[in-house]
Amino acid sequence: MDIRYGPASSSATKKSGAVLASHINHNLAVPPSISTIPQHGSLVYLKYLFSTYSKREKEGLARTHRFWEEGAAYNGLYCHNPTTIGIALRDSPVALLSWIYEKLYDWTDSYPWTDDEILTWISIYQFASAGPKAGCRIYYHSATAKKVEEYNPGVKLGVSTFPKDLLMSPSYHYRTLGPLVFENWYNRRGHFAAWGVPELLVEDMRVMFGGVVKSGEINFPGPNLHFQNPNVTRFMPARNHDFTQK
């Protein structure tokens, strides 16, 4: 989810000497440009310049645009008035339920939320000592932190993309964030993939970080493996997935 994206990217930027690699699944990246060539190289820019977006990438860009136009107002409220909205949500459990449930519904595909799952999510906000305000203030502090959408040459990058996430960048855009060593595109689930299909993210990270750490370097598996699976639309490297349990 996006909160994991922020700390992961920020840690990679601020602590690049200690962070060897970073894996993200809520992905926001700018397209390659002439101004970013000194960072990621001219070859990436030239390949991007003469490439076309796939159907999947176009759908992701459209979804991202729709989110910024129609679904991001909450973000502005969190970033500028976290205490106000936090107090309001703590004061009314019904308001909190409707506030969170609409996002559980809108930010994924047809994931079958159960009553117990929904109540678990609401209870985390309602009964925590800090209350809903804590979740709001995370956005406020993230908005005032250093930008994380910058190229970081010292930290290897892995990306997993789910089609119903909020922010989705085309493949070549990811190369403006850092040296991309792992990339995987799914055809199911969305913003709450860590909840709905945690086993897939765990497997992605196991594959990515499955190399041996020696002298501060990670030897990653090469991108030359191929495994045909109808549930996965891009492999780098590839591996088997079983969606029969979800």
Coordinates of N, CA and C in Angstrom, one line a residue:
M1 N 0.8 -1.2 0.0 CA 0.0 0.0 0.0 C 0.9 1.2 0.0
D2 N 0.3 2.4 -0.1 CA 1.0 3.6 -0.3 C 1.9 4.0 0.9
I3 N 1.4 3.7 2.1 CA 2.2 4.0 3.3 C 3.5 3.2 3.3
R4 N 3.5 2.0 2.8 CA 4.7 1.2 2.7 C 5.6 1.8 1.6
Y5 N 5.0 2.3 0.6 CA 5.8 2.9 -0.5 C 6.6 4.1 0.0
G6 N 6.0 5.0 0.8 CA 6.7 6.2 1.3 C 7.9 5.9 2.1
P7 N 7.8 5.1 3.2 CA 9.0 4.8 4.0 C 10.0 4.0 3.2
A8 N 9.6 3.1 2.4 CA 10.6 2.3 1.6 C 11.4 3.2 0.7
S9 N 10.7 4.1 0.0 CA 11.4 5.0 -1.0 C 12.2 6.0 -0.2
S10 N 11.6 6.5 0.9 CA 12.4 7.5 1.7 C 13.6 7.0 2.3
S11 N 13.5 5.7 2.8 CA 14.7 5.1 3.4 C 15.8 4.9 2.4
A12 N 15.3 4.5 1.2 CA 16.3 4.2 0.1 C 17.0 5.5 -0.2
T13 N 16.3 6.6 -0.2 CA 16.9 7.9 -0.6 C 17.8 8.5 0.5
K14 N 17.3 8.4 1.8 CA 18.0 9.0 2.9 C 19.1 8.2 3.4
K15 N 19.0 6.8 3.3 CA 19.9 5.9 3.9 C 20.5 5.0 2.8
S16 N 20.8 5.6 1.7 CA 21.3 4.7 0.6 C 22.5 3.9 0.9
G17 N 23.3 4.4 1.8 CA 24.5 3.7 2.2 C 24.2 2.4 3.0
A18 N 23.0 2.4 3.6 CA 22.6 1.2 4.4 C 21.6 0.4 3.8
V19 N 20.9 0.9 2.8 CA 19.8 0.2 2.1 C 20.4 -0.4 0.8
L20 N 20.4 -1.7 0.6 CA 20.9 -2.3 -0.6 C 19.9 -2.4 -1.7
A21 N 18.6 -2.6 -1.3 CA 17.6 -2.7 -2.3 C 16.2 -2.4 -1.7
S22 N 15.3 -2.0 -2.6 CA 13.9 -1.6 -2.2 C 12.9 -2.2 -3.1
H23 N 11.8 -2.8 -2.5 CA 10.7 -3.3 -3.3 C 9.5 -2.5 -3.0
I24 N 8.8 -2.1 -4.1 CA 7.5 -1.3 -3.9 C 6.4 -1.8 -4.7
N25 N 5.2 -1.6 -4.3 CA 4.0 -2.0 -5.1 C 3.0 -1.0 -5.3
H26 N 3.3 0.2 -4.8 CA 2.4 1.4 -5.0 C 3.3 2.4 -5.7
N27 N 3.1 2.5 -7.0 CA 4.2 3.0 -7.9 C 3.9 4.3 -8.5
L28 N 4.7 5.3 -8.2 CA 4.6 6.6 -8.8 C 5.9 7.1 -9.4
A29 N 6.0 7.2 -10.7 CA 7.3 7.6 -11.3 C 7.0 8.5 -12.5
V30 N 7.9 9.4 -12.8 CA 7.8 10.3 -13.9 C 8.4 9.6 -15.1
P31 N 8.0 10.0 -16.3 CA 8.6 9.4 -17.6 C 10.0 9.9 -17.8
P32 N 10.9 9.1 -18.4 CA 12.2 9.5 -18.7 C 12.2 10.8 -19.6
S33 N 13.2 11.6 -19.4 CA 13.3 12.9 -20.1 C 14.7 13.2 -20.3
I34 N 15.0 14.3 -21.1 CA 16.4 14.7 -21.3 C 17.0 15.1 -20.1
S35 N 16.3 15.8 -19.2 CA 16.9 16.3 -17.9 C 17.3 15.1 -17.0
T36 N 16.7 13.9 -17.2 CA 17.1 12.8 -16.3 C 18.1 11.9 -16.9
I37 N 18.5 12.2 -18.1 CA 19.5 11.3 -18.7 C 20.8 11.1 -17.9
P38 N 21.3 12.2 -17.3 CA 22.6 12.0 -16.4 C 22.4 11.0 -15.3
Q39 N 21.1 10.7 -15.0 CA 20.9 9.8 -13.9 C 20.7 8.4 -14.3
H40 N 19.8 8.2 -15.3 CA 19.5 6.8 -15.7 C 20.1 6.4 -17.1
G41 N 20.8 7.4 -17.7 CA 21.4 7.1 -19.0 C 20.5 7.4 -20.2
S42 N 21.2 7.7 -21.3 CA 20.5 8.0 -22.6 C 19.7 6.9 -23.2
L43 N 20.2 5.6 -23.0 CA 19.6 4.5 -23.6 C 18.2 4.3 -23.1
V44 N 17.9 4.5 -21.8 CA 16.6 4.4 -21.3 C 15.7 5.4 -21.9
Y45 N 16.2 6.6 -22.1 CA 15.4 7.7 -22.7 C 15.0 7.4 -24.1
L46 N 16.0 6.9 -24.9 CA 15.8 6.6 -26.3 C 14.8 5.5 -26.5
K47 N 14.9 4.5 -25.7 CA 14.0 3.3 -25.8 C 12.6 3.8 -25.4
Y48 N 12.5 4.7 -24.4 CA 11.2 5.2 -24.1 C 10.6 6.0 -25.2
L49 N 11.5 6.8 -25.8 CA 11.0 7.8 -26.8 C 10.4 7.1 -28.0
F50 N 11.0 5.9 -28.4 CA 10.5 5.2 -29.5 C 9.6 4.0 -29.2
S51 N 9.2 3.9 -28.0 CA 8.3 2.8 -27.6 C 6.8 3.4 -27.5
T52 N 5.9 2.5 -27.4 CA 4.5 2.8 -27.3 C 3.9 2.2 -26.0
Y53 N 2.9 2.8 -25.4 CA 2.3 2.2 -24.2 C 1.5 1.0 -24.6
S54 N 1.5 0.0 -23.8 CA 0.7 -1.2 -24.0 C -0.7 -0.9 -23.6
K55 N -1.7 -1.7 -23.9 CA -3.0 -1.6 -23.5 C -3.1 -1.5 -22.0
R56 N -2.4 -2.3 -21.3 CA -2.4 -2.4 -19.9 C -1.8 -1.1 -19.3
E57 N -0.8 -0.6 -19.9 CA -0.2 0.7 -19.4 C -1.1 1.9 -19.6
K58 N -1.8 1.9 -20.8 CA -2.8 3.0 -21.0 C -3.9 2.9 -20.0
E59 N -4.4 1.7 -19.7 CA -5.4 1.6 -18.7 C -5.0 2.1 -17.3
G60 N -3.7 1.8 -17.0 CA -3.1 2.2 -15.7 C -3.0 3.8 -15.7
L61 N -2.6 4.4 -16.8 CA -2.5 5.8 -16.8 C -3.9 6.5 -16.7
A62 N -4.9 5.9 -17.3 CA -6.2 6.4 -17.2 C -6.7 6.3 -15.8
R63 N -6.5 5.2 -15.2 CA -6.9 5.0 -13.8 C -6.2 6.0 -12.9
T64 N -4.9 6.3 -13.1 CA -4.2 7.2 -12.3 C -4.8 8.6 -12.5
H65 N -5.0 9.0 -13.7 CA -5.6 10.3 -14.0 C -7.0 10.5 -13.3
R66 N -7.8 9.4 -13.4 CA -9.1 9.5 -12.8 C -9.0 9.6 -11.3
F67 N -8.0 9.0 -10.7 CA -7.8 9.1 -9.2 C -7.5 10.5 -8.9
W68 N -6.6 11.1 -9.6 CA -6.2 12.5 -9.2 C -7.3 13.5 -9.5
E69 N -8.2 13.2 -10.4 CA -9.3 14.1 -10.7 C -10.5 13.9 -9.8
E70 N -10.7 12.6 -9.4 CA -12.0 12.3 -8.7 C -11.8 11.7 -7.3
G71 N -10.6 11.2 -7.0 CA -10.5 10.4 -5.8 C -9.5 10.9 -4.8
A72 N -8.8 12.0 -5.1 CA -7.6 12.3 -4.2 C -7.9 13.5 -3.2
A73 N -9.2 13.9 -3.1 CA -9.5 15.0 -2.2 C -9.1 14.7 -0.8
Y74 N -9.3 13.4 -0.4 CA -9.0 13.0 1.0 C -7.5 13.3 1.3
N75 N -6.7 13.1 0.3 CA -5.2 13.2 0.4 C -4.9 14.7 0.8
G76 N -5.5 15.6 0.1 CA -5.3 17.0 0.4 C -5.7 17.4 1.8
L77 N -6.9 16.8 2.2 CA -7.4 17.0 3.6 C -6.4 16.5 4.6
Y78 N -5.9 15.3 4.4 CA -5.0 14.7 5.3 C -3.7 15.5 5.4
C79 N -3.2 15.9 4.2 CA -1.9 16.6 4.2 C -2.0 18.0 4.8
H80 N -3.1 18.7 4.8 CA -3.2 20.0 5.3 C -4.0 20.2 6.6
N81 N -5.0 19.3 6.8 CA -5.8 19.5 8.0 C -6.0 18.1 8.7
P82 N -4.9 17.4 9.1 CA -5.0 16.1 9.6 C -5.7 16.0 11.0
T83 N -5.5 17.0 11.8 CA -6.2 17.0 13.1 C -7.7 17.2 13.0
T84 N -8.1 18.1 12.1 CA -9.6 18.3 12.0 C -10.3 17.1 11.6
I85 N -9.8 16.4 10.5 CA -10.5 15.2 10.0 C -10.3 14.1 11.0
G86 N -9.2 14.0 11.7 CA -8.9 13.0 12.7 C -9.9 13.0 13.8
I87 N -10.2 14.2 14.3 CA -11.2 14.4 15.4 C -12.6 14.0 15.0
A88 N -12.9 14.4 13.8 CA -14.3 14.1 13.2 C -14.5 12.6 13.1
L89 N -13.5 11.9 12.6 CA -13.6 10.5 12.4 C -13.6 9.7 13.8
R90 N -12.9 10.3 14.8 CA -12.9 9.6 16.1 C -14.2 9.9 16.8
D91 N -14.9 11.0 16.5 CA -16.1 11.3 17.1 C -17.3 10.5 16.7
S92 N -17.2 10.0 15.4 CA -18.4 9.3 14.8 C -17.9 8.0 14.2
P93 N -18.2 6.8 14.9 CA -17.9 5.5 14.3 C -18.5 5.3 13.0
V94 N -19.8 5.8 12.8 CA -20.5 5.6 11.5 C -19.7 6.4 10.4
A95 N -19.3 7.6 10.7 CA -18.5 8.3 9.7 C -17.2 7.6 9.4
L96 N -16.6 7.1 10.4 CA -15.3 6.3 10.2 C -15.6 5.1 9.3
L97 N -16.7 4.4 9.6 CA -17.0 3.2 8.8 C -17.2 3.6 7.3
S98 N -18.0 4.6 7.1 CA -18.3 5.0 5.7 C -17.0 5.5 5.0
W99 N -16.2 6.2 5.7 CA -14.9 6.8 5.2 C -14.0 5.8 4.8
I100 N -13.8 4.7 5.6 CA -12.9 3.7 5.2 C -13.5 2.7 4.2
Y101 N -14.8 2.3 4.4 CA -15.4 1.3 3.6 C -15.4 1.7 2.1
E102 N -15.6 3.0 1.8 CA -15.7 3.4 0.4 C -14.3 3.2 -0.3
K103 N -13.3 3.3 0.5 CA -11.9 3.1 -0.1 C -11.6 1.6 -0.2
L104 N -12.1 0.8 0.7 CA -11.9 -0.6 0.6 C -12.6 -1.1 -0.7
Y105 N -13.8 -0.5 -1.0 CA -14.6 -0.9 -2.1 C -14.0 -0.4 -3.4
D106 N -13.6 0.9 -3.4 CA -13.2 1.5 -4.7 C -11.8 1.2 -5.1
W107 N -10.9 0.9 -4.2 CA -9.5 0.8 -4.5 C -9.0 -0.6 -4.8
T108 N -9.9 -1.5 -5.1 CA -9.5 -2.9 -5.5 C -10.5 -3.4 -6.5
D109 N -10.4 -4.6 -6.9 CA -11.3 -5.2 -7.9 C -12.5 -5.8 -7.1
S110 N -12.8 -7.0 -7.4 CA -13.9 -7.7 -6.8 C -13.5 -8.5 -5.6
Y111 N -12.6 -8.0 -4.8 CA -12.2 -8.7 -3.6 C -13.4 -8.9 -2.7
P112 N -13.6 -10.1 -2.2 CA -14.8 -10.3 -1.4 C -14.6 -10.0 0.1
W113 N -14.7 -8.7 0.4 CA -14.6 -8.3 1.8 C -15.6 -8.9 2.7
T114 N -15.2 -9.5 3.8 CA -16.2 -10.1 4.7 C -16.5 -9.0 5.8
D115 N -17.5 -9.2 6.6 CA -17.9 -8.3 7.7 C -16.7 -8.3 8.7
D116 N -16.1 -9.4 9.0 CA -15.1 -9.5 10.0 C -13.8 -8.7 9.5
E117 N -13.5 -8.8 8.2 CA -12.4 -8.0 7.7 C -12.7 -6.5 7.8
I118 N -13.9 -6.1 7.4 CA -14.2 -4.7 7.4 C -14.2 -4.1 8.9
L119 N -14.7 -4.9 9.8 CA -14.7 -4.5 11.2 C -13.3 -4.5 11.8
T120 N -12.4 -5.4 11.3 CA -11.0 -5.4 11.7 C -10.4 -4.1 11.3
W121 N -10.6 -3.7 10.1 CA -10.0 -2.4 9.6 C -10.5 -1.2 10.4
I122 N -11.8 -1.2 10.6 CA -12.4 0.0 11.3 C -11.9 0.0 12.8
S123 N -11.8 -1.2 13.4 CA -11.3 -1.3 14.8 C -9.9 -0.8 15.0
I124 N -9.1 -1.0 14.0 CA -7.7 -0.6 14.1 C -7.6 0.9 14.2
Y125 N -8.5 1.6 13.5 CA -8.6 3.1 13.6 C -9.3 3.5 14.9
Q126 N -10.4 2.9 15.2 CA -11.3 3.3 16.3 C -10.7 3.1 17.6
F127 N -10.1 1.9 17.8 CA -9.7 1.5 19.2 C -8.2 1.7 19.5
A128 N -7.4 2.2 18.5 CA -6.0 2.4 18.7 C -5.9 3.6 19.7
S129 N -4.9 3.7 20.5 CA -4.7 4.8 21.4 C -4.7 6.1 20.8
A130 N -4.0 6.2 19.6 CA -3.9 7.5 18.9 C -5.2 7.8 18.1
G131 N -6.0 6.8 17.8 CA -7.2 7.0 17.1 C -6.9 7.3 15.6
P132 N -8.0 7.6 14.8 CA -7.8 7.8 13.4 C -6.9 9.0 13.0
K133 N -6.7 9.9 14.0 CA -5.8 11.0 13.7 C -4.4 10.6 13.3
A134 N -3.9 9.5 13.9 CA -2.6 9.0 13.6 C -2.4 8.7 12.1
G135 N -3.4 8.0 11.6 CA -3.3 7.7 10.2 C -3.4 8.9 9.3
C136 N -4.1 9.9 9.7 CA -4.1 11.2 8.9 C -2.8 11.9 9.0
R137 N -2.2 11.9 10.1 CA -0.9 12.7 10.2 C 0.2 12.1 9.5
I138 N 0.2 10.8 9.2 CA 1.2 10.2 8.3 C 1.3 10.9 7.0
Y139 N 0.1 11.2 6.4 CA 0.1 11.9 5.2 C 0.7 13.3 5.3
Y140 N 0.4 14.0 6.4 CA 0.9 15.4 6.6 C 2.5 15.3 6.7
H141 N 3.0 14.4 7.4 CA 4.5 14.3 7.5 C 5.1 13.9 6.2
S142 N 4.4 13.0 5.5 CA 4.9 12.5 4.2 C 5.0 13.7 3.2
A143 N 3.9 14.6 3.2 CA 3.9 15.7 2.3 C 5.0 16.7 2.5
T144 N 5.5 16.8 3.8 CA 6.6 17.7 4.1 C 8.0 17.1 4.0
A145 N 8.0 15.8 3.7 CA 9.3 15.1 3.6 C 9.9 15.3 2.2
K146 N 11.2 14.9 2.1 CA 11.9 15.0 0.8 C 11.2 14.1 -0.3
K147 N 11.1 14.6 -1.5 CA 10.5 13.8 -2.6 C 11.2 12.5 -2.7
V148 N 10.4 11.4 -3.0 CA 11.0 10.1 -3.1 C 11.0 9.6 -4.6
E149 N 10.4 10.4 -5.5 CA 10.4 10.0 -6.9 C 11.6 10.5 -7.6
E150 N 12.8 10.3 -7.0 CA 14.1 10.7 -7.5 C 14.9 9.5 -7.8
Y151 N 15.8 9.6 -8.8 CA 16.6 8.4 -9.2 C 17.6 8.2 -8.1
N152 N 17.7 6.9 -7.6 CA 18.7 6.6 -6.6 C 19.6 5.5 -7.1
P153 N 20.8 5.8 -7.6 CA 21.6 4.8 -8.3 C 22.2 3.8 -7.4
G154 N 22.2 4.0 -6.1 CA 22.9 3.1 -5.2 C 22.0 2.0 -4.6
V155 N 20.7 2.1 -4.9 CA 19.7 1.1 -4.3 C 19.0 0.4 -5.4
K156 N 19.1 -0.9 -5.5 CA 18.5 -1.7 -6.5 C 17.0 -1.7 -6.3
L157 N 16.2 -1.7 -7.3 CA 14.7 -1.5 -7.2 C 13.9 -2.6 -7.8
G158 N 12.9 -3.0 -7.1 CA 11.9 -4.0 -7.5 C 10.5 -3.5 -7.5
V159 N 9.7 -3.8 -8.5 CA 8.4 -3.3 -8.6 C 7.4 -4.4 -8.9
S160 N 6.3 -4.4 -8.1 CA 5.1 -5.3 -8.4 C 3.9 -4.4 -8.6
T161 N 3.2 -4.6 -9.7 CA 2.1 -3.7 -10.1 C 0.8 -4.5 -10.1
F162 N -0.3 -4.0 -9.5 CA -1.6 -4.6 -9.5 C -2.6 -3.7 -10.2
P163 N -3.4 -4.2 -11.1 CA -4.2 -3.4 -12.1 C -5.2 -2.4 -11.5
K164 N -5.7 -2.6 -10.2 CA -6.7 -1.7 -9.6 C -6.0 -0.8 -8.6
D165 N -4.7 -0.6 -8.6 CA -4.1 0.3 -7.7 C -4.5 1.7 -8.1
L166 N -4.1 2.7 -7.3 CA -4.5 4.1 -7.5 C -3.5 4.8 -8.5
L167 N -2.2 4.6 -8.3 CA -1.2 5.2 -9.1 C -0.4 4.1 -9.8
M168 N -0.5 4.2 -11.1 CA 0.2 3.2 -11.9 C 1.0 3.8 -13.0
S169 N 2.3 3.5 -13.1 CA 3.2 4.1 -14.1 C 3.6 3.0 -15.1
P170 N 3.8 3.4 -16.4 CA 4.3 2.5 -17.4 C 5.6 2.0 -17.0
S171 N 6.0 0.9 -17.6 CA 7.2 0.2 -17.2 C 8.5 1.0 -17.3
Y172 N 8.6 1.8 -18.4 CA 9.8 2.6 -18.6 C 9.9 3.7 -17.6
H173 N 8.8 4.1 -17.0 CA 8.9 5.2 -16.0 C 9.6 4.7 -14.8
Y174 N 9.5 3.4 -14.4 CA 10.1 2.9 -13.2 C 11.6 3.1 -13.3
R175 N 12.2 3.1 -14.5 CA 13.6 3.2 -14.6 C 14.2 4.6 -14.2
T176 N 13.3 5.6 -14.0 CA 13.7 6.9 -13.5 C 13.8 6.9 -12.0
L177 N 13.5 5.8 -11.3 CA 13.5 5.7 -9.8 C 14.9 5.1 -9.4
G178 N 15.4 4.2 -10.2 CA 16.6 3.5 -9.8 C 16.9 2.4 -10.7
P179 N 18.0 1.7 -10.4 CA 18.4 0.5 -11.3 C 17.4 -0.6 -11.1
L180 N 16.5 -0.8 -12.0 CA 15.4 -1.8 -11.9 C 16.0 -3.2 -12.1
V181 N 15.8 -4.1 -11.1 CA 16.3 -5.5 -11.2 C 15.2 -6.5 -11.2
F182 N 14.0 -6.0 -10.8 CA 12.8 -6.9 -10.7 C 11.5 -6.2 -11.1
E183 N 10.7 -6.8 -11.9 CA 9.4 -6.2 -12.3 C 8.4 -7.3 -12.5
N184 N 7.2 -7.1 -11.9 CA 6.2 -8.1 -12.1 C 4.8 -7.4 -12.2
W185 N 4.0 -7.7 -13.2 CA 2.7 -7.2 -13.4 C 1.7 -8.3 -13.2
Y186 N 0.6 -8.0 -12.4 CA -0.4 -8.9 -12.2 C -1.7 -8.4 -12.9
N187 N -2.6 -9.4 -13.1 CA -3.9 -9.0 -13.7 C -5.1 -9.0 -12.8
R188 N -4.8 -9.1 -11.4 CA -5.8 -9.1 -10.4 C -5.4 -8.3 -9.2
R189 N -6.4 -7.8 -8.4 CA -6.2 -7.1 -7.2 C -5.8 -5.7 -7.4
G190 N -5.6 -4.9 -6.3 CA -5.4 -3.5 -6.4 C -4.6 -2.9 -5.3
H191 N -5.1 -1.8 -4.7 CA -4.3 -1.1 -3.7 C -4.0 -1.8 -2.5
F192 N -4.9 -2.8 -2.1 CA -4.7 -3.5 -0.9 C -4.2 -4.9 -1.1
A193 N -3.3 -5.0 -2.0 CA -2.7 -6.3 -2.4 C -2.0 -7.0 -1.2
A194 N -1.4 -6.2 -0.3 CA -0.8 -6.7 0.8 C -1.8 -7.4 1.8
W195 N -3.0 -7.1 1.7 CA -4.1 -7.7 2.5 C -4.7 -8.9 1.7
G196 N -5.1 -8.6 0.4 CA -5.8 -9.5 -0.4 C -5.0 -10.7 -0.9
V197 N -3.8 -10.5 -1.3 CA -2.9 -11.5 -1.8 C -1.5 -11.4 -1.2
P198 N -1.3 -11.4 0.1 CA 0.0 -11.2 0.7 C 1.0 -12.2 0.2
E199 N 0.6 -13.4 -0.1 CA 1.5 -14.4 -0.5 C 2.2 -14.1 -1.8
L200 N 1.6 -13.3 -2.6 CA 2.2 -12.9 -3.9 C 3.3 -11.9 -3.7
L201 N 3.1 -10.9 -2.8 CA 4.1 -9.9 -2.5 C 5.3 -10.6 -1.7
V202 N 5.0 -11.5 -0.8 CA 6.0 -12.2 -0.1 C 6.9 -13.0 -1.1
E203 N 6.2 -13.6 -2.1 CA 7.0 -14.4 -3.1 C 7.8 -13.5 -3.9
D204 N 7.3 -12.3 -4.3 CA 8.0 -11.4 -5.1 C 9.3 -11.0 -4.4
M205 N 9.1 -10.6 -3.1 CA 10.3 -10.2 -2.4 C 11.3 -11.3 -2.1
R206 N 10.8 -12.5 -1.9 CA 11.7 -13.7 -1.8 C 12.5 -13.9 -3.0
V207 N 11.9 -13.7 -4.2 CA 12.6 -13.9 -5.4 C 13.6 -12.8 -5.6
M208 N 13.2 -11.5 -5.4 CA 14.1 -10.4 -5.6 C 15.2 -10.4 -4.6
F209 N 15.0 -10.7 -3.3 CA 16.0 -10.6 -2.3 C 16.7 -12.0 -2.1
G210 N 16.4 -12.9 -3.0 CA 16.8 -14.3 -2.9 C 18.3 -14.5 -3.2
G211 N 19.0 -13.4 -3.6 CA 20.4 -13.5 -3.8 C 21.2 -13.6 -2.5
V212 N 22.5 -13.8 -2.7 CA 23.4 -13.9 -1.5 C 23.9 -12.5 -1.3
V213 N 23.9 -12.0 -0.1 CA 24.5 -10.7 0.3 C 25.9 -10.9 0.6
K214 N 26.8 -10.3 -0.2 CA 28.2 -10.4 0.0 C 28.9 -9.0 -0.2
S215 N 29.6 -8.6 0.8 CA 30.4 -7.3 0.7 C 29.5 -6.1 0.3
G216 N 28.3 -6.1 0.9 CA 27.4 -5.0 0.6 C 26.7 -5.1 -0.7
E217 N 26.8 -6.2 -1.5 CA 26.2 -6.3 -2.8 C 25.2 -7.5 -2.8
I218 N 24.2 -7.3 -3.5 CA 23.2 -8.4 -3.7 C 23.3 -9.0 -5.0
N219 N 23.5 -10.3 -5.1 CA 23.5 -11.0 -6.4 C 22.1 -11.5 -6.7
F220 N 21.4 -10.7 -7.5 CA 20.0 -11.0 -7.8 C 19.8 -12.1 -8.9
P221 N 18.7 -12.9 -8.8 CA 18.5 -13.8 -9.9 C 18.4 -13.1 -11.2
G222 N 18.8 -13.7 -12.3 CA 18.8 -13.1 -13.6 C 17.4 -13.0 -14.2
P223 N 17.1 -12.1 -15.1 CA 15.8 -12.0 -15.7 C 15.5 -12.9 -16.9
N224 N 16.2 -14.0 -16.9 CA 16.1 -14.9 -18.1 C 15.2 -16.1 -17.9
L225 N 14.5 -16.2 -16.8 CA 13.6 -17.3 -16.5 C 12.3 -17.0 -17.1
H226 N 11.6 -18.0 -17.6 CA 10.3 -17.8 -18.2 C 9.3 -18.9 -17.7
F227 N 8.2 -18.5 -17.2 CA 7.2 -19.5 -16.8 C 5.8 -19.0 -17.2
Q228 N 5.1 -19.7 -18.0 CA 3.9 -19.3 -18.5 C 2.8 -19.5 -17.5
N229 N 2.2 -18.4 -17.0 CA 1.1 -18.5 -16.0 C 0.0 -17.5 -16.4
P230 N -1.2 -17.8 -16.6 CA -2.3 -16.9 -17.0 C -2.6 -15.8 -16.0
N231 N -2.1 -15.9 -14.8 CA -2.4 -14.9 -13.8 C -1.4 -13.8 -13.7
V232 N -0.3 -14.0 -14.4 CA 0.8 -13.0 -14.4 C 1.0 -12.5 -15.8
T233 N 1.2 -11.2 -16.0 CA 1.3 -10.7 -17.3 C 2.7 -10.2 -17.7
R234 N 3.6 -10.2 -16.7 CA 5.0 -9.8 -17.1 C 5.9 -10.5 -16.1
F235 N 7.0 -10.9 -16.6 CA 8.0 -11.7 -15.7 C 9.4 -11.0 -15.7
M236 N 9.9 -10.9 -14.5 CA 11.3 -10.4 -14.5 C 11.8 -10.5 -13.0
P237 N 12.3 -11.7 -12.6 CA 12.2 -13.0 -13.2 C 10.8 -13.6 -13.0
A238 N 10.6 -14.8 -13.5 CA 9.2 -15.3 -13.4 C 9.2 -16.4 -12.4
R239 N 7.9 -16.8 -12.0 CA 7.7 -17.8 -11.0 C 6.3 -18.2 -11.0
N240 N 6.0 -19.3 -10.3 CA 4.6 -19.8 -10.4 C 3.7 -19.1 -9.3
H241 N 2.4 -18.9 -9.6 CA 1.5 -18.3 -8.7 C 0.2 -19.2 -8.7
D242 N -0.4 -19.3 -7.6 CA -1.7 -20.0 -7.5 C -2.8 -19.1 -7.0
F243 N -3.7 -18.7 -7.8 CA -4.8 -17.9 -7.4 C -6.0 -18.7 -6.9
T244 N -5.9 -20.0 -6.9 CA -7.1 -20.8 -6.6 C -7.7 -20.6 -5.2
Q245 N -6.8 -20.0 -4.3 CA -7.3 -19.8 -2.9 C -7.9 -18.4 -2.8
K246 N -7.9 -17.6 -3.8 CA -8.4 -16.2 -3.6 C -9.5 -16.0 -4.7

